[in-house]
Amino acid sequence: MIKTWNGVRRIAFIPVWNNQVDFEPPANWTELIQARAFYDPDAASGLDLSLQRYLQIMSSGRAHIEGAVFPVVEASDDDTMGAALNSLPSNHGYDLAVAVLPHSTGPHRGGFAWMGGAAVNGVSDFARVAMFDDRELGRTQNIGVWAMEVLHIVTYFGDLYNVSPQLNRFDVMACGCGTHPSAHTKSHIGWLSSNAIKVHPLGKTKNYTLHAVSLFQPAPSWRATAVRIESKNGPGHFLVECRLTIDEYDGSSAVSQGIVSEGVIVYEVQGETEVYLKTPTALRAGEKFEDESEDLIISVTESAANGFVIQVKSKGKNRCVQLFEQIKSIKLSLEVENDFFRRKQLIAELARTQEKYRALHCLVLENPATEVVLTSAVASLSEPQKKSEDVEQPTKSKCDKKNKV
């Protein structure tokens, strides 16, 4: 289950090395880790390369870390994670820990996370990263690796690189590089407001102005961080977002490799970690994405300040209409059904369908001035002798007429 991250998380950072394969680490190793975690200014560019800075920018100020760097641990085998955890004092007070190795070269060295298992020395979620990528300790590990592993243990959000084609450098959880997470990832871990992703009504053509994901969130009310289009052929959906190289993370810099191209990207979401990139090169003004099987065309019509204007044209049947028709059908069944237990099943089904209808903001999308009355009296039925005439019928409205078949 994915957890949101809003506020401070306390992390124990533990320097650990394997005396069987590693050279003895530098004397200032704990100071290097302290800087990397909390404040790490680059001498050449002045950019802060720290994990703290990365998290604050990605989350638009929602996520922070605090904690301590513990004494260096000398492990006698490749179980560096176990040695690090067991070195903590009994009263350490942390449930999150990160073991920091000298470098990532060789087996049992790459970034890794353990979540939701049995606690070790009081720590339930822990990860492994490295200070450097090379044995010579000259090439600092990308902060994206630290971010990916820490996001795993704090939010339980999984890797996005186990599908193809994957998001790659359009999401840190796919690449371990220093770029921004996608709107998909940010929304799951609580880094976007509830209205940041606009839901496009199927069967309609609408224009949207996209606010680049790398900009501070939330977007202005007249913009969208992303647009969601429900799939006509399956349970998933499409997301459309804008990516620009306007900061040191999505742009190439001392802290990040940057995204592969600027513009509008489209990807299909079939599950929390089943995310498929549909536009390997981001779309620019005058370009479009088309999926004939979905009757979907997404056109980038023009550039906007720090974003793009897109037009979404879908010929699929409006999901709101489908749900509304289901609601009417269930109510008709209730009118003629006298079996008490079957009526209870229908009432539960009506409640579920009604919740889906509201979750998609159907009322708002269709007509914000009107509302379909979805028979609250039906949900209160509990006696087997209730007759169909006891069921209150919905009040007619403009929305009823619009959706009438």
Coordinates of C-alpha atoms in Angstrom, one line a residue:
M1 CA 0.0 0.0 0.0
I2 CA 1.5 3.3 -1.1
K3 CA 1.9 6.0 1.6
T4 CA 1.9 9.7 1.1
W5 CA 4.8 11.8 2.2
N6 CA 3.9 15.2 3.6
G7 CA 6.1 16.4 6.5
V8 CA 9.3 15.3 8.1
R9 CA 10.7 11.7 8.1
R10 CA 13.6 10.8 10.4
I11 CA 16.3 8.7 8.9
A12 CA 19.4 7.1 10.4
F13 CA 22.3 7.3 8.0
I14 CA 25.0 4.6 8.7
P15 CA 28.4 4.5 6.9
V16 CA 29.4 0.9 6.4
W17 CA 32.2 -0.8 4.5
N18 CA 33.2 -4.4 3.8
N19 CA 36.7 -5.0 5.0
Q20 CA 37.1 -8.0 2.7
V21 CA 36.8 -6.1 -0.5
D22 CA 37.0 -2.3 0.3
F23 CA 39.8 0.0 0.9
E24 CA 39.5 1.8 4.2
P25 CA 37.2 4.8 3.5
P26 CA 38.4 8.4 3.8
A27 CA 38.6 10.0 7.3
N28 CA 35.9 12.6 6.4
W29 CA 33.4 10.0 5.2
T30 CA 30.8 10.8 7.9
E31 CA 31.1 14.5 6.9
L32 CA 30.6 13.7 3.2
I33 CA 27.4 11.7 4.1
Q34 CA 26.1 14.5 6.3
A35 CA 26.5 17.0 3.4
R36 CA 25.0 14.6 0.8
A37 CA 22.0 14.1 3.0
F38 CA 21.3 17.7 4.2
Y39 CA 23.3 20.4 2.4
D40 CA 25.9 19.8 -0.3
P41 CA 26.9 22.9 -2.3
D42 CA 28.8 22.2 -5.5
A43 CA 32.0 24.2 -5.6
A44 CA 31.8 24.9 -9.4
S45 CA 28.0 25.6 -9.9
G46 CA 26.9 26.5 -6.4
L47 CA 24.0 24.1 -6.7
D48 CA 22.9 22.2 -3.6
L49 CA 23.4 18.5 -4.5
S50 CA 21.8 17.2 -1.3
L51 CA 18.9 14.7 -0.8
Q52 CA 17.1 17.3 1.3
R53 CA 17.1 19.9 -1.5
Y54 CA 16.0 17.3 -4.0
L55 CA 13.0 16.2 -1.9
Q56 CA 12.0 19.8 -1.1
I57 CA 11.9 20.8 -4.8
M58 CA 10.2 17.6 -6.0
S59 CA 7.5 17.9 -3.4
S60 CA 7.0 21.6 -3.7
G61 CA 8.0 22.0 0.0
R62 CA 5.9 19.1 1.3
A63 CA 8.6 16.5 2.1
H64 CA 11.6 16.9 4.4
I65 CA 14.1 14.7 6.2
E66 CA 16.0 15.0 9.5
G67 CA 18.2 12.6 11.3
A68 CA 21.8 11.8 12.1
V69 CA 24.9 10.2 10.6
F70 CA 26.0 7.4 12.9
P71 CA 29.6 6.1 13.4
V72 CA 31.4 4.1 10.7
V73 CA 30.7 0.4 10.7
E74 CA 33.2 -2.2 9.6
A75 CA 31.5 -5.3 8.1
S76 CA 33.4 -8.6 7.7
D77 CA 31.3 -9.9 4.8
D78 CA 28.8 -8.7 2.1
D79 CA 25.9 -8.3 4.6
T80 CA 26.7 -4.6 5.0
M81 CA 23.0 -3.8 5.5
G82 CA 22.7 -6.2 8.5
A83 CA 26.0 -4.9 10.0
A84 CA 24.8 -1.3 9.7
L85 CA 21.4 -2.0 11.3
N86 CA 22.8 -4.1 14.1
S87 CA 25.3 -1.3 15.0
L88 CA 22.6 1.1 16.0
P89 CA 22.2 1.5 19.8
S90 CA 19.2 -0.1 21.4
N91 CA 17.5 3.3 22.1
H92 CA 18.1 4.8 18.6
G93 CA 14.4 5.7 18.0
Y94 CA 14.5 5.3 14.2
D95 CA 12.2 3.2 12.0
L96 CA 13.9 4.3 8.7
A97 CA 17.6 3.7 8.0
V98 CA 20.0 4.1 5.0
A99 CA 23.3 2.2 4.9
V100 CA 25.9 4.2 2.9
L101 CA 28.6 2.2 1.2
P102 CA 31.9 3.7 -0.1
H103 CA 31.1 2.8 -3.7
S104 CA 28.6 0.9 -5.8
T105 CA 31.0 -1.3 -7.8
G106 CA 30.6 -5.1 -7.5
P107 CA 27.9 -7.5 -6.1
H108 CA 25.7 -6.5 -3.2
R109 CA 26.5 -2.9 -4.0
G110 CA 23.7 -1.3 -6.0
G111 CA 20.9 0.8 -4.6
F112 CA 18.3 -1.4 -2.9
A113 CA 15.4 -1.1 -0.5
W114 CA 13.7 -3.4 1.9
M115 CA 10.1 -2.4 2.9
G116 CA 7.3 -3.9 5.0
G117 CA 9.3 -6.9 6.3
A118 CA 10.4 -7.9 9.7
A119 CA 12.1 -5.2 11.7
V120 CA 15.8 -5.5 12.3
N121 CA 17.0 -3.9 15.5
G122 CA 13.8 -1.9 15.6
V123 CA 14.1 -0.6 12.0
S124 CA 11.2 -1.8 9.8
D125 CA 12.2 -0.1 6.4
F126 CA 15.7 0.4 5.3
A127 CA 17.8 1.0 2.1
R128 CA 21.3 0.7 0.7
V129 CA 23.0 3.4 -1.3
A130 CA 26.7 4.4 -2.0
M131 CA 28.7 7.6 -1.7
F132 CA 30.6 7.1 -4.9
D133 CA 30.1 5.0 -8.1
D134 CA 33.7 4.0 -8.6
R135 CA 36.3 2.2 -6.4
E136 CA 38.6 5.2 -6.6
L137 CA 35.9 7.3 -4.9
G138 CA 36.1 10.0 -7.5
R139 CA 32.6 10.0 -9.1
T140 CA 29.8 10.8 -6.6
Q141 CA 26.6 8.6 -6.9
N142 CA 23.7 10.4 -8.5
I143 CA 21.3 11.8 -6.0
G144 CA 18.5 10.1 -8.0
V145 CA 19.6 6.8 -6.6
W146 CA 19.4 8.1 -3.0
A147 CA 16.0 9.6 -3.8
M148 CA 14.7 6.4 -5.4
E149 CA 15.6 4.2 -2.5
V150 CA 14.4 6.6 0.2
L151 CA 11.1 7.1 -1.6
H152 CA 10.7 3.3 -1.6
I153 CA 11.1 3.0 2.2
V154 CA 9.1 6.0 3.0
T155 CA 6.2 5.7 0.6
Y156 CA 6.3 2.0 -0.5
F157 CA 6.1 3.2 -4.1
G158 CA 7.6 0.6 -6.4
D159 CA 10.0 0.7 -9.4
L160 CA 8.8 1.8 -12.8
Y161 CA 11.5 0.2 -14.9
N162 CA 10.1 -3.3 -15.0
V163 CA 7.9 -2.6 -18.1
S164 CA 8.6 -1.7 -21.7
P165 CA 8.5 1.0 -23.0
Q166 CA 9.0 2.6 -19.6
L167 CA 9.2 6.3 -18.5
N168 CA 13.0 6.2 -18.3
R169 CA 14.3 9.7 -17.5
F170 CA 10.8 11.2 -17.3
D171 CA 10.5 9.7 -13.8
V172 CA 13.2 9.2 -11.1
M173 CA 11.5 5.9 -10.1
A174 CA 12.2 4.5 -13.5
C175 CA 15.8 5.8 -14.0
G176 CA 17.4 6.4 -10.6
C177 CA 18.6 9.7 -12.1
G178 CA 18.0 13.1 -10.7
T179 CA 14.9 14.1 -12.7
H180 CA 11.5 14.9 -11.3
P181 CA 9.0 12.1 -10.7
S182 CA 6.1 12.1 -13.2
A183 CA 2.6 13.5 -12.4
H184 CA 1.6 9.8 -11.9
T185 CA 4.2 9.3 -9.2
K186 CA 3.8 12.7 -7.5
S187 CA 0.0 12.2 -7.3
H188 CA 0.4 8.8 -5.6
I189 CA 2.8 10.0 -2.9
G190 CA 0.9 13.2 -2.1
W191 CA 2.9 15.8 -3.9
L192 CA 0.1 17.1 -6.1
S193 CA -3.1 18.7 -5.0
S194 CA -6.4 16.9 -5.6
N195 CA -7.4 19.0 -8.6
A196 CA -3.9 19.1 -10.3
I197 CA -4.9 16.3 -12.7
K198 CA -7.9 17.2 -14.8
V199 CA -10.2 14.3 -15.9
H200 CA -11.1 14.6 -19.5
P201 CA -14.7 13.5 -20.3
L202 CA -14.8 10.8 -23.0
G203 CA -16.6 11.6 -26.1
K204 CA -15.7 15.3 -26.0
T205 CA -13.0 17.7 -27.4
K206 CA -11.4 20.1 -24.9
N207 CA -8.4 22.3 -24.7
Y208 CA -6.1 22.4 -21.7
T209 CA -3.0 24.5 -20.7
L210 CA -0.4 22.2 -19.2
H211 CA 1.7 23.5 -16.3
A212 CA 5.2 21.9 -16.4
V213 CA 5.6 19.2 -13.8
S214 CA 9.0 20.7 -12.7
L215 CA 7.3 24.0 -11.7
F216 CA 6.3 24.6 -8.1
Q217 CA 3.0 23.1 -7.4
P218 CA 0.0 23.6 -7.3
A219 CA -0.6 25.0 -10.7
P220 CA -2.8 28.0 -11.2
S221 CA -6.5 27.1 -11.2
W222 CA -6.8 27.7 -15.0
R223 CA -4.0 25.2 -15.7
A224 CA -3.5 21.5 -15.3
T225 CA -0.4 19.6 -14.1
A226 CA -1.7 16.6 -16.1
V227 CA -4.8 15.5 -18.0
R228 CA -6.3 12.0 -17.4
I229 CA -8.2 10.2 -20.1
E230 CA -9.9 6.9 -19.2
S231 CA -9.2 4.0 -21.5
K232 CA -12.1 2.9 -23.6
N233 CA -10.7 -0.6 -24.0
G234 CA -9.5 -1.5 -20.5
P235 CA -9.4 -0.5 -16.8
G236 CA -6.4 1.8 -17.2
H237 CA -6.0 5.4 -18.3
F238 CA -3.8 7.8 -20.1
L239 CA -1.9 10.7 -18.6
V240 CA -0.6 13.8 -20.5
E241 CA 1.9 16.1 -18.9
C242 CA 4.4 18.8 -19.9
R243 CA 8.2 18.4 -19.2
L244 CA 10.6 21.3 -19.6
T245 CA 14.3 21.8 -18.7
I246 CA 13.6 24.8 -16.5
D247 CA 15.4 23.7 -13.3
E248 CA 18.6 21.8 -12.5
Y249 CA 16.8 18.5 -12.2
D250 CA 14.9 18.2 -15.4
G251 CA 17.7 20.1 -17.1
S252 CA 21.2 18.8 -17.4
S253 CA 23.4 20.0 -14.6
A254 CA 25.9 19.0 -11.9
V255 CA 23.0 17.4 -10.0
S256 CA 21.1 15.6 -12.7
Q257 CA 21.3 14.0 -16.2
G258 CA 18.1 15.8 -17.1
I259 CA 15.1 14.6 -19.2
V260 CA 15.7 13.3 -22.7
S261 CA 13.5 15.9 -24.5
E262 CA 11.2 18.8 -23.8
G263 CA 7.5 19.0 -24.6
V264 CA 4.4 17.0 -23.9
I265 CA 4.5 13.3 -23.0
V266 CA 1.7 10.7 -23.1
Y267 CA 1.8 7.5 -21.1
E268 CA -0.6 4.7 -20.3
V269 CA -1.2 3.7 -16.7
Q270 CA -2.4 0.1 -16.2
G271 CA -1.4 -0.2 -12.5
E272 CA 0.6 1.7 -9.9
T273 CA 3.9 0.5 -11.4
E274 CA 2.7 -0.6 -14.8
V275 CA 3.3 2.7 -16.7
Y276 CA 4.0 2.6 -20.4
L277 CA 5.5 5.6 -22.2
K278 CA 3.7 6.3 -25.5
T279 CA 5.9 9.2 -26.7
P280 CA 9.6 8.4 -26.5
T281 CA 10.3 11.9 -27.7
A282 CA 8.2 14.6 -26.1
L283 CA 5.7 16.3 -28.5
R284 CA 6.1 19.9 -29.5
A285 CA 3.7 22.5 -31.0
G286 CA 2.2 21.1 -34.2
E287 CA 2.7 17.5 -33.2
K288 CA 0.1 14.9 -32.0
F289 CA -0.3 11.5 -30.4
E290 CA -3.0 9.3 -31.9
D291 CA -4.4 5.9 -30.7
E292 CA -7.0 4.6 -33.2
S293 CA -8.1 1.7 -31.0
E294 CA -9.0 4.3 -28.3
D295 CA -10.4 6.8 -30.8
L296 CA -8.1 9.3 -29.1
I297 CA -6.1 12.2 -30.5
I298 CA -3.9 14.5 -28.3
S299 CA -2.6 17.5 -30.2
V300 CA -0.1 20.0 -29.0
T301 CA -1.6 23.2 -30.5
E302 CA 0.8 25.9 -29.2
S303 CA 3.4 26.9 -26.6
A304 CA 2.4 28.7 -23.5
A305 CA 4.5 30.3 -20.7
N306 CA 6.3 27.4 -19.0
G307 CA 3.9 24.9 -20.6
F308 CA 1.9 24.0 -23.7
V309 CA -1.7 24.1 -24.8
I310 CA -3.1 20.7 -25.9
Q311 CA -6.4 19.6 -27.4
V312 CA -7.8 16.2 -26.3
K313 CA -10.3 14.7 -28.7
S314 CA -11.9 11.4 -27.8
K315 CA -14.7 9.7 -29.6
G316 CA -15.2 7.1 -27.0
K317 CA -18.4 6.9 -25.1
N318 CA -18.5 9.2 -22.1
R319 CA -17.7 7.2 -18.9
C320 CA -20.0 9.5 -17.0
V321 CA -22.9 8.6 -19.4
Q322 CA -22.1 4.9 -18.9
L323 CA -22.2 5.1 -15.1
F324 CA -25.3 7.2 -15.2
E325 CA -27.0 4.5 -17.4
Q326 CA -25.9 1.9 -14.9
I327 CA -27.4 3.9 -12.0
K328 CA -30.7 4.1 -13.9
S329 CA -30.6 0.4 -14.7
I330 CA -30.0 -0.6 -11.0
K331 CA -32.9 1.6 -9.9
L332 CA -35.2 0.0 -12.4
S333 CA -34.2 -3.4 -11.0
L334 CA -34.9 -2.2 -7.5
E335 CA -38.4 -1.2 -8.6
V336 CA -39.4 -4.7 -9.5
E337 CA -37.2 -6.7 -7.1
N338 CA -39.0 -8.0 -3.9
D339 CA -36.4 -10.5 -2.6
F340 CA -34.9 -8.9 0.5
F341 CA -31.3 -10.2 0.0
R342 CA -31.2 -9.3 -3.7
R343 CA -32.4 -5.8 -2.9
K344 CA -29.5 -5.4 -0.4
Q345 CA -27.1 -6.5 -3.2
L346 CA -28.6 -4.0 -5.6
I347 CA -28.4 -1.2 -3.0
A348 CA -24.7 -1.9 -2.4
E349 CA -24.1 -2.0 -6.2
L350 CA -25.9 1.4 -6.5
A351 CA -23.7 2.9 -3.8
R352 CA -20.5 1.7 -5.5
T353 CA -21.6 3.0 -8.9
Q354 CA -22.7 6.3 -7.4
E355 CA -19.2 6.6 -5.8
K356 CA -17.5 6.0 -9.1
Y357 CA -19.7 8.6 -10.7
R358 CA -18.8 11.2 -8.2
A359 CA -15.1 10.2 -8.1
L360 CA -14.9 11.1 -11.8
H361 CA -16.4 14.5 -11.1
C362 CA -19.2 13.7 -13.5
L363 CA -21.6 16.2 -12.0
V364 CA -19.0 19.0 -12.3
L365 CA -18.0 18.0 -15.8
E366 CA -21.5 17.8 -17.2
N367 CA -23.1 20.8 -15.6
P368 CA -21.8 22.5 -12.4
A369 CA -25.1 24.2 -11.8
T370 CA -27.2 21.0 -11.5
E371 CA -27.0 17.8 -9.7
V372 CA -28.6 14.4 -10.2
V373 CA -30.4 13.2 -7.1
L374 CA -29.1 9.7 -6.6
T375 CA -31.8 8.4 -4.3
S376 CA -30.4 8.5 -0.8
A377 CA -33.7 6.9 0.4
V378 CA -32.8 3.7 -1.4
A379 CA -29.7 3.2 0.7
S380 CA -31.8 3.3 3.9
L381 CA -34.0 0.3 2.9
S382 CA -33.6 -2.5 5.4
E383 CA -37.0 -4.2 5.7
P384 CA -38.0 -7.1 3.4
Q385 CA -41.6 -5.9 3.1
K386 CA -40.5 -2.6 1.4
K387 CA -42.3 -2.3 -2.0
S388 CA -41.1 -0.6 -5.1
E389 CA -43.4 2.3 -4.6
D390 CA -41.5 3.1 -1.4
V391 CA -38.4 4.0 -3.4
E392 CA -38.0 7.7 -4.1
Q393 CA -37.3 8.4 -7.7
P394 CA -34.6 10.8 -8.8
T395 CA -35.5 14.4 -9.5
K396 CA -35.3 15.3 -13.2
S397 CA -32.7 17.9 -14.1
K398 CA -30.8 19.2 -17.1
C399 CA -28.1 16.6 -16.4
D400 CA -30.8 13.9 -16.7
K401 CA -31.8 15.2 -20.1
K402 CA -28.3 15.5 -21.3
N403 CA -27.5 11.9 -20.4
K404 CA -30.8 10.5 -21.6
V405 CA -30.5 7.6 -24.0

